[in-house]
Coordinates of C-alpha atoms in Angstrom, one line a residue:
M1 CA 127.2 -25.4 -39.8
K2 CA 128.9 -24.8 -43.2
T3 CA 127.0 -25.0 -46.5
L4 CA 128.8 -26.1 -49.7
T5 CA 127.0 -25.9 -53.0
L6 CA 128.6 -27.5 -56.0
L7 CA 127.6 -26.4 -59.5
R8 CA 128.7 -28.3 -62.6
H9 CA 129.3 -26.2 -65.6
A10 CA 126.4 -26.1 -68.1
K11 CA 126.4 -28.0 -71.4
S12 CA 129.3 -27.1 -73.6
G13 CA 129.8 -27.2 -77.4
W14 CA 131.8 -30.1 -78.7
D15 CA 131.3 -28.9 -82.3
D16 CA 133.3 -25.7 -81.8
A17 CA 136.7 -25.8 -83.3
V18 CA 138.9 -24.9 -80.4
P19 CA 142.4 -26.1 -79.9
R20 CA 142.1 -27.0 -76.2
D21 CA 139.4 -28.6 -74.1
F22 CA 139.9 -25.7 -71.7
D23 CA 138.6 -23.3 -74.3
R24 CA 135.3 -25.0 -75.1
P25 CA 132.3 -22.6 -74.8
L26 CA 128.8 -23.3 -73.8
N27 CA 126.3 -24.3 -76.4
P28 CA 122.9 -22.5 -76.6
K29 CA 121.2 -25.1 -74.5
G30 CA 123.9 -24.7 -71.9
R31 CA 123.5 -20.9 -71.8
R32 CA 119.7 -21.4 -71.2
A33 CA 120.3 -23.9 -68.5
A34 CA 122.8 -21.7 -66.7
L35 CA 120.4 -18.7 -66.8
T36 CA 117.6 -21.0 -65.5
M37 CA 119.8 -22.2 -62.7
G38 CA 120.6 -18.6 -61.8
R39 CA 116.9 -17.7 -61.6
H40 CA 116.5 -20.8 -59.4
L41 CA 119.3 -19.6 -57.1
R42 CA 117.5 -16.2 -56.9
D43 CA 114.0 -17.5 -56.3
A44 CA 115.1 -20.1 -53.7
D45 CA 117.1 -17.4 -51.8
Y46 CA 120.5 -19.0 -52.1
A47 CA 123.3 -16.8 -50.8
F48 CA 127.0 -17.2 -51.0
D49 CA 129.8 -15.5 -49.1
H50 CA 132.6 -17.1 -51.1
V51 CA 132.7 -18.5 -54.7
V52 CA 135.5 -20.6 -56.2
A53 CA 135.4 -21.5 -59.9
S54 CA 137.5 -23.2 -62.6
P55 CA 138.8 -20.6 -65.1
A56 CA 137.8 -22.9 -68.1
V57 CA 135.8 -21.0 -70.7
R58 CA 132.7 -23.2 -70.2
V59 CA 132.8 -22.5 -66.4
A60 CA 133.3 -18.7 -66.9
E61 CA 130.4 -18.6 -69.3
T62 CA 128.3 -20.7 -66.9
V63 CA 129.1 -18.2 -64.1
A64 CA 128.2 -15.2 -66.3
A65 CA 124.8 -16.7 -67.3
V66 CA 124.0 -17.8 -63.7
E67 CA 124.8 -14.2 -62.6
D68 CA 122.4 -12.9 -65.2
G69 CA 119.6 -15.1 -63.8
Y70 CA 120.6 -14.6 -60.2
G71 CA 120.6 -10.8 -60.6
R72 CA 123.8 -10.2 -58.6
P73 CA 127.5 -10.8 -59.1
L74 CA 129.1 -14.0 -57.8
S75 CA 132.6 -12.6 -58.0
P76 CA 134.4 -15.9 -58.0
V77 CA 138.0 -16.6 -57.1
W78 CA 139.2 -18.3 -60.3
E79 CA 141.2 -21.3 -59.2
R80 CA 143.1 -23.2 -61.9
S81 CA 143.3 -26.3 -59.7
V82 CA 139.5 -26.8 -60.0
Y83 CA 139.9 -27.5 -63.8
L84 CA 139.2 -31.2 -64.2
A85 CA 140.1 -31.8 -60.6
S86 CA 139.7 -35.1 -58.8
A87 CA 137.6 -35.4 -55.7
A88 CA 140.7 -35.6 -53.6
T89 CA 142.0 -32.3 -55.1
L90 CA 138.6 -30.7 -54.5
L91 CA 138.5 -31.9 -50.9
D92 CA 141.8 -30.3 -50.3
L93 CA 140.4 -27.1 -51.7
V94 CA 137.3 -27.3 -49.5
R95 CA 139.5 -28.0 -46.4
A96 CA 141.5 -24.8 -47.2
L97 CA 138.4 -22.5 -47.6
P98 CA 138.5 -19.4 -45.5
A99 CA 137.3 -20.2 -42.0
E100 CA 134.9 -17.1 -42.0
A101 CA 133.1 -18.3 -45.1
E102 CA 129.8 -20.0 -44.2
R103 CA 128.1 -20.5 -47.6
V104 CA 130.4 -21.5 -50.4
L105 CA 129.7 -22.1 -54.1
L106 CA 132.2 -24.2 -56.0
V107 CA 131.7 -24.3 -59.8
G108 CA 133.6 -26.9 -61.8
H109 CA 133.6 -30.2 -63.7
N110 CA 132.8 -33.8 -63.5
P111 CA 133.7 -36.4 -62.6
G112 CA 135.3 -34.6 -59.6
L113 CA 132.2 -32.8 -58.4
E114 CA 130.1 -35.9 -58.5
E115 CA 132.8 -37.9 -56.7
L116 CA 133.2 -35.2 -54.1
V117 CA 129.4 -35.4 -53.3
M118 CA 129.6 -39.2 -53.1
M119 CA 132.6 -38.9 -50.8
L120 CA 131.3 -36.2 -48.4
A121 CA 127.6 -37.1 -48.3
A122 CA 126.7 -39.8 -45.9
D123 CA 125.4 -42.9 -47.6
D124 CA 121.9 -42.6 -46.0
G125 CA 119.9 -44.3 -48.8
T126 CA 118.0 -41.2 -49.6
A127 CA 116.6 -40.4 -53.0
L128 CA 118.8 -37.3 -53.3
R129 CA 122.0 -39.3 -52.9
D130 CA 120.8 -42.0 -55.2
A131 CA 120.0 -39.3 -57.9
V132 CA 123.6 -38.0 -57.6
E133 CA 125.0 -41.5 -57.9
T134 CA 122.8 -42.2 -61.0
K135 CA 123.9 -39.1 -62.9
Y136 CA 125.2 -35.5 -62.2
P137 CA 124.2 -33.8 -65.4
T138 CA 125.7 -30.5 -66.7
G139 CA 124.3 -27.4 -65.1
T140 CA 123.2 -29.3 -62.0
L141 CA 123.8 -28.2 -58.4
A142 CA 124.2 -30.2 -55.2
E143 CA 124.0 -28.6 -51.8
M144 CA 125.5 -30.1 -48.6
T145 CA 125.8 -29.0 -45.0
L146 CA 128.9 -29.8 -43.1
P147 CA 129.3 -29.7 -39.3
G148 CA 132.3 -27.9 -37.8
S149 CA 135.0 -26.2 -39.9
W150 CA 136.0 -26.6 -43.5
A151 CA 139.2 -28.3 -42.3
E152 CA 137.1 -31.1 -40.8
A153 CA 135.3 -32.0 -44.1
G154 CA 135.7 -35.6 -44.7
E155 CA 134.1 -38.9 -45.9
G156 CA 130.5 -39.2 -44.9
R157 CA 130.5 -36.0 -42.8
A158 CA 128.1 -34.0 -44.9
T159 CA 124.3 -34.1 -45.4
L160 CA 123.1 -33.7 -48.9
T161 CA 120.2 -31.2 -48.8
R162 CA 119.4 -30.4 -52.4
F163 CA 120.1 -31.8 -55.8
V164 CA 118.6 -29.7 -58.7
R165 CA 119.0 -30.4 -62.4
P166 CA 118.1 -27.9 -65.1
R167 CA 115.5 -30.3 -66.4
D168 CA 113.8 -30.2 -62.9
L169 CA 113.2 -26.5 -63.5
D170 CA 112.4 -26.7 -67.3
A171 CA 111.7 -30.0 -69.0
A172 CA 113.0 -28.6 -72.3
L173 CA 116.5 -28.6 -70.7
G174 CA 116.4 -32.4 -70.3
P175 CA 118.3 -35.0 -72.3
D176 CA 118.0 -34.7 -76.0
G177 CA 120.1 -37.6 -77.2
D178 CA 123.1 -35.5 -78.2

């Protein structure tokens, strides 16, 4: 059984004057949310033997803050193809993961991550899947288990086991109308 955890980057700053979307940094709330998610990963005993992440600034800063809360390095493979990737591109990446990896963390962007969950997770009518379909906010993680190998990942083959938003851990990290 393989475990795939998807983490959407934390809230970034739209007010920062950067020339490219790729270079947008996290805002203060995003940094707090990423640190909180890292603490959650630590406290809930998440473990990863392979990490893949978009090299966008907001993802790199999310990874750094998650590491601070998690208390150990994630040492991601920085994969340019994750940047603003479609679900189909992300599925190709999942299918090409190292066979020996059992617990993988993928850190990236929406709408690709949300669409990947919706594609892989069986439509079983559970509250978790409904929550993903409603909204996959910044800083949120979704965990799925997949039978067989990574190469066998496909539509409806995964079971969604966790969906944790920053606001589930700290109400102050919920929507603020911005």
